mmCIF file of C-alpha atoms in Angstrom:
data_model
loop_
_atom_site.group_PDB
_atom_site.id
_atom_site.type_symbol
_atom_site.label_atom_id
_atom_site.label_comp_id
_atom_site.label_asym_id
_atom_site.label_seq_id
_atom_site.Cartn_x
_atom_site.Cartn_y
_atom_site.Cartn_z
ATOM 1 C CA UNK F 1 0.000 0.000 0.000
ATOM 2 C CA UNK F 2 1.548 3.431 -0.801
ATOM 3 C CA UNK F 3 0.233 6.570 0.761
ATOM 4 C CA UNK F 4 1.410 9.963 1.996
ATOM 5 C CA UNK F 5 1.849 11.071 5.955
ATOM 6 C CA UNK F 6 0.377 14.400 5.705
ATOM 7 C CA UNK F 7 -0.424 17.382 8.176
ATOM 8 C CA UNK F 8 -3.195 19.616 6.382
ATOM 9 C CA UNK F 9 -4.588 19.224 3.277
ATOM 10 C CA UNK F 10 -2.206 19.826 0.260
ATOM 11 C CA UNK F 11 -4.301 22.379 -2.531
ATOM 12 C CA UNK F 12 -4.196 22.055 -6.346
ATOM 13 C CA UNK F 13 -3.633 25.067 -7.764
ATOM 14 C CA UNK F 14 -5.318 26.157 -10.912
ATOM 15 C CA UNK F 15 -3.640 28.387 -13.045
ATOM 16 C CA UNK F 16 -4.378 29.678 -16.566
ATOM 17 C CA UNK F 17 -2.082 29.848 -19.352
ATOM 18 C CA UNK F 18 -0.647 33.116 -19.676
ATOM 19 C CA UNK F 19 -0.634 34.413 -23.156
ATOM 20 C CA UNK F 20 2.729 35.159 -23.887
ATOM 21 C CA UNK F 21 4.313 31.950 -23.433
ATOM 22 C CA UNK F 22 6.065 30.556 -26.567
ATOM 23 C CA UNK F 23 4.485 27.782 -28.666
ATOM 24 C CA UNK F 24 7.247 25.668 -29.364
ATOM 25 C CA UNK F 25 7.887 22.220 -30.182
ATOM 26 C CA UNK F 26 11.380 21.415 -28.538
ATOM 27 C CA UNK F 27 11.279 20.202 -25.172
ATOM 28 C CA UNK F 28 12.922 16.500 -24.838
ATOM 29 C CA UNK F 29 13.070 15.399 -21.375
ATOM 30 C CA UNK F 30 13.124 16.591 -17.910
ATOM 31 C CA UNK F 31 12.551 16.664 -14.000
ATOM 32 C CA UNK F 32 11.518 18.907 -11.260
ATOM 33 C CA UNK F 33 13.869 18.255 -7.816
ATOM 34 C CA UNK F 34 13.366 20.999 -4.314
ATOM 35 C CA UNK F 35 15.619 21.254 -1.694
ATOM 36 C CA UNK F 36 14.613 22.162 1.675
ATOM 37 C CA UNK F 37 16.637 25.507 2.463
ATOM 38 C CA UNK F 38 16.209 25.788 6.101
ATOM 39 C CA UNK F 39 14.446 23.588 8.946
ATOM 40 C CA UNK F 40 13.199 26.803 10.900
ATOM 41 C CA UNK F 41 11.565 27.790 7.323
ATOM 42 C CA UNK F 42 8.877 26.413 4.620
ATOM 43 C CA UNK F 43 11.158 27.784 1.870
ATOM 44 C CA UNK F 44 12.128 25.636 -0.743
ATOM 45 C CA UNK F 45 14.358 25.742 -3.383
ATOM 46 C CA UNK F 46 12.455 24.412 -6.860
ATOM 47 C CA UNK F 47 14.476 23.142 -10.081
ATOM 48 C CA UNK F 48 13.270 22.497 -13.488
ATOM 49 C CA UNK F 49 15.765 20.290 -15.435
ATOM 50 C CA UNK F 50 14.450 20.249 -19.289
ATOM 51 C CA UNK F 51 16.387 19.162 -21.924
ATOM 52 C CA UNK F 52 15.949 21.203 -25.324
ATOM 53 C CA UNK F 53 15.793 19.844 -29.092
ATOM 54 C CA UNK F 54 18.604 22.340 -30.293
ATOM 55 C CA UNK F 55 18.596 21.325 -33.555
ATOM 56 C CA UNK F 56 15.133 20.606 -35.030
ATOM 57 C CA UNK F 57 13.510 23.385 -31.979
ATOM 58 C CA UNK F 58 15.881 26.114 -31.919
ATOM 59 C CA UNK F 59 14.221 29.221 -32.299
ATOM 60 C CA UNK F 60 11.993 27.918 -30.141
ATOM 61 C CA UNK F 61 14.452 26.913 -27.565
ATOM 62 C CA UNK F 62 15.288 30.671 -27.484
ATOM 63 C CA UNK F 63 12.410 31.793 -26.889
ATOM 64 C CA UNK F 64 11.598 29.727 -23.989
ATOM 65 C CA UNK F 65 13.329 32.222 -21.548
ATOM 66 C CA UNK F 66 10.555 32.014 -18.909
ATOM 67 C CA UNK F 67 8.576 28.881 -17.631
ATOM 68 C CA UNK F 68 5.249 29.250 -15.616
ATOM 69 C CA UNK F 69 5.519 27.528 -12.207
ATOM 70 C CA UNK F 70 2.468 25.988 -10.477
ATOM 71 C CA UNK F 71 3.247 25.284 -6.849
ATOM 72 C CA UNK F 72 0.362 23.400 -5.545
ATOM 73 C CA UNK F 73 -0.562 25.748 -3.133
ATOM 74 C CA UNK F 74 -2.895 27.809 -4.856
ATOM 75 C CA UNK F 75 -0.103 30.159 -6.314
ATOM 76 C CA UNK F 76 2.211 30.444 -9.771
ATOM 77 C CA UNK F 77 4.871 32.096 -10.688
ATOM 78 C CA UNK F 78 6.939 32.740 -14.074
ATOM 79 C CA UNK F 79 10.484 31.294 -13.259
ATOM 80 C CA UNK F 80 13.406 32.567 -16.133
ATOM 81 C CA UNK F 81 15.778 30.381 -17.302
ATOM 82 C CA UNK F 82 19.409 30.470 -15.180
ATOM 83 C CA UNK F 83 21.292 27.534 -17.865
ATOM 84 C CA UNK F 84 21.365 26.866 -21.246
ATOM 85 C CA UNK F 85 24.167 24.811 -21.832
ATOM 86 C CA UNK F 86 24.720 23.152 -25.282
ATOM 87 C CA UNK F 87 25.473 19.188 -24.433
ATOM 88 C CA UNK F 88 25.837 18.198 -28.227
ATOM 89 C CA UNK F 89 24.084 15.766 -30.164
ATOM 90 C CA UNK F 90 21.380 18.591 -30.922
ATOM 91 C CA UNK F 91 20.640 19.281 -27.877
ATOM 92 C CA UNK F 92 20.614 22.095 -24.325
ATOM 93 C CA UNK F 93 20.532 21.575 -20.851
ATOM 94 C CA UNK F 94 18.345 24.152 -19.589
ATOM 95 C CA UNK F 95 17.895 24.880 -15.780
ATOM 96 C CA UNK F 96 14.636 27.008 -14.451
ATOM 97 C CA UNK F 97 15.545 27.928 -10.439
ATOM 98 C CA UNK F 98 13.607 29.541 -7.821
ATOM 99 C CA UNK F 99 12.353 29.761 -4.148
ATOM 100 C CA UNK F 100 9.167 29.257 -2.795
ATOM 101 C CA UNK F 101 7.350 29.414 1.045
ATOM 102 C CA UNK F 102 5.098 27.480 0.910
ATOM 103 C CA UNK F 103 1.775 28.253 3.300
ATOM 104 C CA UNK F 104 1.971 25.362 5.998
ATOM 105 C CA UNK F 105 2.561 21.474 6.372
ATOM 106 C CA UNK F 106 1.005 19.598 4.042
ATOM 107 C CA UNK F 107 1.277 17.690 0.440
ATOM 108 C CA UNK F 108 1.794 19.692 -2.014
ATOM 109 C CA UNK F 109 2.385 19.046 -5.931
ATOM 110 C CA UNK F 110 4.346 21.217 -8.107
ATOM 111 C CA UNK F 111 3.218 21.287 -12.062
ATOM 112 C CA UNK F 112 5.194 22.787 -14.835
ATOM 113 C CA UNK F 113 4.152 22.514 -18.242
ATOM 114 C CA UNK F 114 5.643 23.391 -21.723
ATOM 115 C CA UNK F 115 4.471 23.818 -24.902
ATOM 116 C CA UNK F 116 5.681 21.676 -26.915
ATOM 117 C CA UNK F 117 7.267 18.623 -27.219
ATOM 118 C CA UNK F 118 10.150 17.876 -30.235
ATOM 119 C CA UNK F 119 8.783 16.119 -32.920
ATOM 120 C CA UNK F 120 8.771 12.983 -34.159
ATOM 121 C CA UNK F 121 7.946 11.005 -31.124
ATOM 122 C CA UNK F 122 7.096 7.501 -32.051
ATOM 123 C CA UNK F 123 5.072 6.302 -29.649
ATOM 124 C CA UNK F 124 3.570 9.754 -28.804
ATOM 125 C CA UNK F 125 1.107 9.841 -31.643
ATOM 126 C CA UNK F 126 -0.626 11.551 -33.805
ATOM 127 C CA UNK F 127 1.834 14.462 -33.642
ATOM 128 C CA UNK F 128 4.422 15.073 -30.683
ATOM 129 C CA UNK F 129 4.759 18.419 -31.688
ATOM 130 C CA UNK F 130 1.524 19.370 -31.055
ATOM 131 C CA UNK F 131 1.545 17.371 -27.264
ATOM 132 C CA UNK F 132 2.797 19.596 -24.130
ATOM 133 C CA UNK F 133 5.265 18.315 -22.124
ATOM 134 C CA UNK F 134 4.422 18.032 -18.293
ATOM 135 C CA UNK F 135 6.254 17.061 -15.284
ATOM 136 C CA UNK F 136 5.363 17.182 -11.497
ATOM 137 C CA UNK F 137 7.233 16.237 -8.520
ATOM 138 C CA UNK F 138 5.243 15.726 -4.611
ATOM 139 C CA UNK F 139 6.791 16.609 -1.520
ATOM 140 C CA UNK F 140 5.098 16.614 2.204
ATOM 141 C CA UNK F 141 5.699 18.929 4.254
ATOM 142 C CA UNK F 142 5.298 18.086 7.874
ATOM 143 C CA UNK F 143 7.765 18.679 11.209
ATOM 144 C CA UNK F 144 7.950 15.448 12.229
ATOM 145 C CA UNK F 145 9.741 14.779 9.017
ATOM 146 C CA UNK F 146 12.354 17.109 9.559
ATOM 147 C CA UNK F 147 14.143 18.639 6.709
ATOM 148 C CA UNK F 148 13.938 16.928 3.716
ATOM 149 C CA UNK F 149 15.487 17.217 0.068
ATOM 150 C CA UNK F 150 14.180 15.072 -3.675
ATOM 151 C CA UNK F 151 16.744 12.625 -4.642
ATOM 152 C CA UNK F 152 18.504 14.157 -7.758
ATOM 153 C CA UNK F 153 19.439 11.897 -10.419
ATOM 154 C CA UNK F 154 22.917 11.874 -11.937
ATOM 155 C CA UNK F 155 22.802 10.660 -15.603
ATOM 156 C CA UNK F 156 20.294 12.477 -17.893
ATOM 157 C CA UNK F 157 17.055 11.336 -19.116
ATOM 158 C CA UNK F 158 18.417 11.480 -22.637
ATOM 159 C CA UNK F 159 20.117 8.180 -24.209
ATOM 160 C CA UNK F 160 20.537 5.831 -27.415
ATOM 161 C CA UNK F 161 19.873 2.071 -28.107
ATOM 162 C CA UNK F 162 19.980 -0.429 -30.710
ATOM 163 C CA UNK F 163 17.539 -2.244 -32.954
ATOM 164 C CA UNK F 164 17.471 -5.760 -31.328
ATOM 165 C CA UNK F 165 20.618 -5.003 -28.967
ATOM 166 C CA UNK F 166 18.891 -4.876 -25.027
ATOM 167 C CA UNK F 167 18.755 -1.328 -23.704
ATOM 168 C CA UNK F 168 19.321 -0.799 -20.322
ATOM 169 C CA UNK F 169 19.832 2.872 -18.425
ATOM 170 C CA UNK F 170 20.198 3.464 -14.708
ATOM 171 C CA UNK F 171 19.107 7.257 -13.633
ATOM 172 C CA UNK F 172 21.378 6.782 -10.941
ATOM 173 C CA UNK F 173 19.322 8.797 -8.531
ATOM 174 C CA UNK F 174 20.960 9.809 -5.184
ATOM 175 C CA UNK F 175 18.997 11.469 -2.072
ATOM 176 C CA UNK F 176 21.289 13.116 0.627
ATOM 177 C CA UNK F 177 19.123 12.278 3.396
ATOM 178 C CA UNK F 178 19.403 8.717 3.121
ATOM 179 C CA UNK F 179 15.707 8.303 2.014
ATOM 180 C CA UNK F 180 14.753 4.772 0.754
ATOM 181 C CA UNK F 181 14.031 4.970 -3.021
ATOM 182 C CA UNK F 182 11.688 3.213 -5.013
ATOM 183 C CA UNK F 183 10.984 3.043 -8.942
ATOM 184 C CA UNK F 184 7.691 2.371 -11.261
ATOM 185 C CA UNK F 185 6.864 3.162 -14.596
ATOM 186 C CA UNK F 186 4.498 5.738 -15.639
ATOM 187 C CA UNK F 187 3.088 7.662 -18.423
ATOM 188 C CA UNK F 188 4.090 10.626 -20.210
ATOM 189 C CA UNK F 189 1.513 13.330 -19.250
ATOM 190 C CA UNK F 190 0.388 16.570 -21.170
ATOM 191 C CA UNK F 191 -1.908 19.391 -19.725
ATOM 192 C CA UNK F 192 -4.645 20.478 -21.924
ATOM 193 C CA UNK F 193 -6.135 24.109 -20.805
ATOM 194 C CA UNK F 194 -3.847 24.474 -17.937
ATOM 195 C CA UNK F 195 -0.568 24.098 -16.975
ATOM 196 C CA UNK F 196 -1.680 23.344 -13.476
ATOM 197 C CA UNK F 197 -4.123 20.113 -14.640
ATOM 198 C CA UNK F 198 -2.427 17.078 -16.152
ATOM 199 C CA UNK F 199 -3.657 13.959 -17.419
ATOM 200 C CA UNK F 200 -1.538 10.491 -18.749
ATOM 201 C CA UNK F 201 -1.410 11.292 -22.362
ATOM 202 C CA UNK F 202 -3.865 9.525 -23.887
ATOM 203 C CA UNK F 203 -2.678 8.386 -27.399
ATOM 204 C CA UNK F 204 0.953 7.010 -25.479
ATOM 205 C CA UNK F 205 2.160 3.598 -26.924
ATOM 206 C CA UNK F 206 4.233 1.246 -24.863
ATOM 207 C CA UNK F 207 7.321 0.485 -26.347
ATOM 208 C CA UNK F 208 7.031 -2.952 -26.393
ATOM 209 C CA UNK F 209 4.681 -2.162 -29.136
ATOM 210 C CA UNK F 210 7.895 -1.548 -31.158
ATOM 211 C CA UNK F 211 10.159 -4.697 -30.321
ATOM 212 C CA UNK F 212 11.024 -7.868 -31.419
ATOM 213 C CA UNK F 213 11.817 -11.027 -29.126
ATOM 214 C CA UNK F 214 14.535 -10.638 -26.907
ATOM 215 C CA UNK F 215 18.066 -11.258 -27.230
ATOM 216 C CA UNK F 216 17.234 -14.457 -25.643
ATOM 217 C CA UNK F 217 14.596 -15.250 -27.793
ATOM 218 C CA UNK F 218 11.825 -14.657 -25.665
ATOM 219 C CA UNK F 219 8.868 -12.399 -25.732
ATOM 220 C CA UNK F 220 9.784 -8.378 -25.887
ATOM 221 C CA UNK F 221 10.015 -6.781 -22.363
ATOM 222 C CA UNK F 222 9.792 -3.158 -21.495
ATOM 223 C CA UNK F 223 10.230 -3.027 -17.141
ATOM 224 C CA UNK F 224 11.815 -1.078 -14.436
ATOM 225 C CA UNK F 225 13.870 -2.805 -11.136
ATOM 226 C CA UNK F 226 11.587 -1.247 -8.001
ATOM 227 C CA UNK F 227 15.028 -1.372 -6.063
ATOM 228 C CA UNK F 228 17.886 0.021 -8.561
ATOM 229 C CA UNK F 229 15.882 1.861 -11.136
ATOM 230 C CA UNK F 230 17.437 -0.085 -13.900
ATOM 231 C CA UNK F 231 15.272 0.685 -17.120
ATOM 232 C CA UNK F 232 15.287 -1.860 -19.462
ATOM 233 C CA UNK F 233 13.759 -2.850 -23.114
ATOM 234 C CA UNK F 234 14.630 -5.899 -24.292
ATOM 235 C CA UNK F 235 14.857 -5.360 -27.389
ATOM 236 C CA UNK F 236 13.948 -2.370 -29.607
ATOM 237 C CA UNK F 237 12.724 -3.653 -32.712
ATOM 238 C CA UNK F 238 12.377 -0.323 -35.030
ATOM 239 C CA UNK F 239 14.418 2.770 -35.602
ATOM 240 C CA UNK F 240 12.751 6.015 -34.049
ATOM 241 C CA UNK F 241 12.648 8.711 -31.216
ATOM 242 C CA UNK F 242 10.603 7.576 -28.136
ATOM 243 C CA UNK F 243 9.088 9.137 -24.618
ATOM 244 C CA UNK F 244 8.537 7.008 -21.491
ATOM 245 C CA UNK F 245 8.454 8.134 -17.928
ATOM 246 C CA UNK F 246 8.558 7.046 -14.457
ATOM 247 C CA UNK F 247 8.229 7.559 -10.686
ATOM 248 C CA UNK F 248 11.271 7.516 -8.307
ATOM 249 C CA UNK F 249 9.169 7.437 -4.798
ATOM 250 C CA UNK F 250 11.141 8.910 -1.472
ATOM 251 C CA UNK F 251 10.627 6.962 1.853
ATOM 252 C CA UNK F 252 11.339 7.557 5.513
ATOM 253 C CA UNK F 253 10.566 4.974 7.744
ATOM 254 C CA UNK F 254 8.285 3.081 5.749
ATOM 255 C CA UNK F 255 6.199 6.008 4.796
ATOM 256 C CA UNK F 256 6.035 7.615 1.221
ATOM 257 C CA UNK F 257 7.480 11.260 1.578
ATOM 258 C CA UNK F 258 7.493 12.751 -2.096
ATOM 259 C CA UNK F 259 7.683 11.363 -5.234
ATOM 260 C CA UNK F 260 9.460 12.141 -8.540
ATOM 261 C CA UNK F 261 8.074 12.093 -12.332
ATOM 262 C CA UNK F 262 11.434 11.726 -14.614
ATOM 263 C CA UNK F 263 10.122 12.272 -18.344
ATOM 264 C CA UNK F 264 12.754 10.425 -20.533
ATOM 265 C CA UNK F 265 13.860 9.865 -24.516
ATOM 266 C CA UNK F 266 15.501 7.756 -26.610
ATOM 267 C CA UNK F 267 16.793 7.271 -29.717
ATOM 268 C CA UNK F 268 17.014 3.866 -31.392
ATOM 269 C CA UNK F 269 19.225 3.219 -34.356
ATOM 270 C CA UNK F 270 20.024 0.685 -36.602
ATOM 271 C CA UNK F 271 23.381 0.677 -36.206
ATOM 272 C CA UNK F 272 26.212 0.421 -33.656
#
């Protein structure tokens, strides 16, 4: 059974989408992580991670200088871009940073969505470049906890396979506090109307829908390990760009504490 130890009732905020946000189609991957700046405060430091199609998305990667923040508490605020750091292949590393008191314990959920995804997503159909890309991270906030930070994770949700070679990746996620980690798979979710609302995008494909057997010779496999995080699909069966996600959950003491949503891509070839 998972649940959340909560003190007061965490509020979903509803925003509306400002107007002069950029429609783009660029965004790739990405994360939100906090960090707790103070255990005599509610203030928390709040980190958008998004990883930019450079190449087919550039103008407009440059024009995504400012991403609205929804912090579940009722409240929003338009966050500017701090890094935009060109990691090749195409692609930016772009970091969104800011600080936010939050009104009192409780569980709170923290929304950011872009518009739009890169395009050609396999498995994200009709169009990817018409889907937003949304991510959303849950922390609790209550004294008995202490201070508490999200586990960050240390390789980047961007990465390449092989046409029938098994793909494996490891996010490598670390939390400072010691917490107890725990992985599942989820679905890559858009927000129609708001970027405070999200839903599982409807139209996503599992990639096993795109294998062939395994390298063993037995049925296709897309699964994560619950206790490492190890990704793997076993095997990719056709060349193309695809979008999974899942949920690194934080616990303390046999309670569930906060949860993660990692958005990730890759890119299979046909070729070494």
């Amino acid at each position: 059974m998972r649940f959340f130890y909560t003190l007061g009732l965490g509020i979903l905020g509803l925003c509306l989408l400002s107007p002069g946000y950029t429609y783009a189609t660029h965004v790739r991957a990405g994360e939100i992580t906090t960090r707790r700046l103070s255990p005599n405060s509610l203030t928390y430091e709040i980190t958008l991670t998004a990883y930019f199609d450079e190449q087919n998305g550039r103008l407009a990667s440059d024009g995504q200088g400012v991403v609205p923040f929804c912090f579940g508490d009722g409240t929003t605020q338009d966050v500017s871009r701090s890094v935009r750091q060109p990691i090749g292949f195409g692609s930016s590393l772009n970091i969104y940073r800011v600080t936010h008191t939050f009104p009192g314990p409780g569980t709170y959920t923290i929304g950011i969505q872009i518009i739009n995804r890169n395009a050609n997503t396999r498995n994200l159909p009709p169009a990817s470049l018409n889907i937003s890309f949304y991510v959303s991270t849950t922390i609790v906030i209550n004294p008995a906890l202490q201070i508490n930070s999200t586990p960050v994770m240390l390789n980047p949700p961007l990465d390449s396979a092989r046409v029938g070679q098994r793909f494996c990746h490891n996010p490598a996620a670390f939390d400072v506090d010691g917490d107890s980690l725990a992985y599942r798979l989820s679905v890559p979710k858009d927000a129609p109307g708001s970027p405070c609302i999200s839903r599982n995008y409807p139209g996503y494909q599992n990639p096993t829908q795109y294998s062939r057997n395994s390298e063993s010779g037995g049925p296709a496999s897309f699964s994560i390990n619950a206790s490492t995080g190890e990704l793997c699909w076993d095997a990719p069966g056709e060349e193309g760009q695809y979008n999974f996600a899942f949920i690194v959950e934080e616990w303390r003491n046999g309670v569930l504490i906060g949860e993660i949503t990692r958005d990730m891509q890759i890119i299979v070839l046909d070729q070494p």
